Amino acid sequence: CVDFAYFEAMAGLEFSEVDILFSRQADLSAYTGMPQEWPSDAVYAWEAVTHQGFSMDSIGMGLSENDDIGLLFLEEAIEDVAPAVVVTSDEADAIVEGAIVDIVGWGQQTSDQTPPAGTVGIKMGGQSVIGAVADYEFQVGPADDDVRKCHGDSGGPTFMEIDGGVRLIG
């Protein structure tokens, strides 16, 4: 969710005052908030572009068309991380209810309004199931005890094995 106006209203900061970066580190818990120093492998984003139809103020709940996509342009190429293969339109028919997926995120590990130190910013992953599919979105983890994404996991990938290959599907 990249919505500059919403971020500024919620955080009380101009978006230009915020650093957006990429890091290869799985544990970024020491860098939550506004740290004075970032990881040594951090690569800054010099620009972020959002879909013109996206707004946190009008985001639909459930399975709806939210145009929730953004692009970050990094200051330098990341050449030591293999890019994920995005699902093709021909492979999209495999995204069905009951399909097994792998999810990854760095968000909250507790339901606390203000998560305790060490419970956010750590790469977590798990296997789950697709519970519902719509034209523009799908739901992961329909049961209360399923592995799910949490607050702060936005932008974390969802992978699925399709025809013997792993694909990025969300």
XYZ file of C-alpha atoms in Angstrom:
170
model
C 0.000 0.000 0.000
C 1.778 3.081 -1.248
C -0.482 6.077 -0.568
C 1.571 9.186 0.126
C -1.315 11.401 1.304
C -2.609 8.727 3.712
C 0.886 8.109 5.073
C 1.420 11.811 5.675
C -1.947 12.149 7.460
C -1.333 9.073 9.670
C 2.372 9.541 10.410
C 2.446 13.348 10.497
C 5.500 13.316 8.237
C 5.958 14.436 4.669
C 6.614 11.361 2.570
C 9.792 13.030 1.273
C 11.140 12.808 4.855
C 10.864 8.999 4.878
C 13.475 6.534 3.629
C 12.307 3.632 1.466
C 14.924 0.942 1.018
C 15.660 -2.630 0.041
C 17.780 -4.935 2.197
C 18.727 -8.592 1.889
C 18.560 -9.065 5.661
C 15.847 -11.304 7.073
C 15.842 -9.595 10.484
C 15.180 -5.867 10.235
C 13.663 -5.567 13.721
C 16.456 -3.252 14.871
C 15.509 -0.798 12.099
C 11.802 -0.287 12.784
C 10.605 3.277 13.239
C 12.980 6.007 12.132
C 16.500 4.706 12.923
C 19.542 6.921 12.583
C 21.419 4.277 10.604
C 20.221 1.648 8.106
C 21.726 -1.795 7.351
C 25.016 -1.672 5.458
C 23.452 -3.451 2.457
C 20.499 -1.030 2.187
C 19.659 0.317 -1.265
C 17.506 3.425 -1.339
C 14.497 3.944 -3.567
C 14.759 7.229 -5.438
C 11.140 7.213 -6.580
C 7.863 5.454 -5.858
C 4.929 5.365 -8.255
C 1.434 4.285 -7.298
C -1.562 3.244 -9.344
C -3.670 6.332 -9.980
C -6.801 4.515 -8.809
C -5.447 3.490 -5.379
C -6.367 5.252 -2.148
C -6.312 3.944 1.415
C -9.370 6.116 2.091
C -11.473 4.173 -0.406
C -9.982 0.691 -0.128
C -12.645 -1.981 -0.406
C -12.852 -4.718 2.167
C -13.060 -8.328 1.108
C -12.353 -9.287 -2.468
C -12.545 -6.097 -4.494
C -10.666 -4.151 -7.140
C -8.399 -1.815 -5.170
C -5.598 -1.046 -7.650
C -3.192 -1.705 -4.765
C 0.104 -1.770 -6.605
C 3.166 0.431 -6.559
C 6.615 0.450 -8.075
C 9.822 1.429 -6.310
C 12.831 2.531 -8.336
C 16.109 1.694 -6.593
C 19.337 3.712 -6.765
C 21.293 0.649 -7.872
C 20.550 -2.694 -9.468
C 20.112 -5.738 -7.222
C 21.991 -8.400 -9.134
C 22.623 -11.045 -6.472
C 18.949 -11.887 -5.839
C 17.171 -13.992 -8.449
C 13.988 -12.269 -9.612
C 10.700 -14.064 -9.027
C 8.853 -15.385 -12.054
C 5.444 -13.715 -12.293
C 2.456 -15.894 -13.130
C 1.390 -15.584 -16.766
C -2.199 -15.095 -17.924
C -2.170 -18.697 -19.200
C -1.112 -19.968 -15.753
C -3.610 -17.820 -13.822
C -6.310 -20.507 -14.115
C -4.335 -22.499 -11.520
C -5.157 -19.863 -8.866
C -8.219 -21.556 -7.395
C -9.829 -22.097 -4.003
C -7.953 -24.774 -2.077
C -4.619 -24.222 -3.855
C -1.558 -24.329 -1.588
C 0.545 -21.144 -1.454
C 3.654 -19.925 0.334
C 3.482 -16.461 1.897
C 6.227 -14.183 3.210
C 6.088 -11.007 5.270
C 7.909 -8.817 7.773
C 4.858 -7.556 9.717
C 3.531 -7.837 13.233
C 3.726 -11.134 15.076
C 1.314 -9.976 17.790
C -2.092 -8.322 17.813
C -0.827 -5.506 20.051
C -1.673 -1.968 18.872
C 1.994 -1.070 19.429
C 3.992 -4.254 18.804
C 6.765 -4.976 21.318
C 10.373 -4.689 20.137
C 11.529 -7.779 18.288
C 8.019 -8.727 17.089
C 8.018 -6.805 13.794
C 10.512 -6.519 10.950
C 11.542 -10.176 10.966
C 11.060 -12.183 7.785
C 8.503 -14.907 8.377
C 7.101 -17.398 5.923
C 4.592 -20.156 5.904
C 2.352 -22.330 3.821
C -1.345 -21.610 3.539
C -4.322 -22.135 1.260
C -6.365 -19.919 -1.045
C -9.826 -19.498 0.467
C -11.574 -17.409 -2.185
C -10.797 -16.015 -5.646
C -12.267 -12.968 -7.384
C -11.395 -11.180 -10.619
C -8.803 -8.896 -8.992
C -7.839 -10.448 -5.660
C -7.704 -13.712 -3.784
C -7.941 -14.468 -0.076
C -5.271 -16.502 1.700
C -6.015 -18.377 4.908
C -9.785 -18.665 5.276
C -9.739 -20.451 8.664
C -8.796 -18.647 11.883
C -5.862 -20.999 12.504
C -4.458 -20.789 8.945
C -1.148 -19.091 8.233
C -1.987 -15.534 7.113
C -0.407 -12.208 6.421
C -0.681 -9.573 9.132
C -0.440 -5.805 9.519
C 2.887 -4.761 8.039
C 3.109 -7.656 5.579
C 1.818 -5.518 2.699
C 4.007 -6.065 -0.322
C 5.227 -9.411 0.946
C 5.046 -12.026 -1.803
C 2.705 -14.962 -2.280
C 4.149 -17.874 -4.263
C 2.533 -20.939 -5.791
C 3.911 -23.966 -7.627
C 2.399 -24.099 -11.113
C 3.354 -26.732 -13.685
C 6.533 -27.618 -11.773
C 7.755 -24.033 -11.368
C 7.364 -21.513 -8.571
C 5.419 -18.410 -9.590
C 4.822 -15.080 -7.891
C 1.040 -14.721 -7.782
C 0.551 -11.851 -5.335
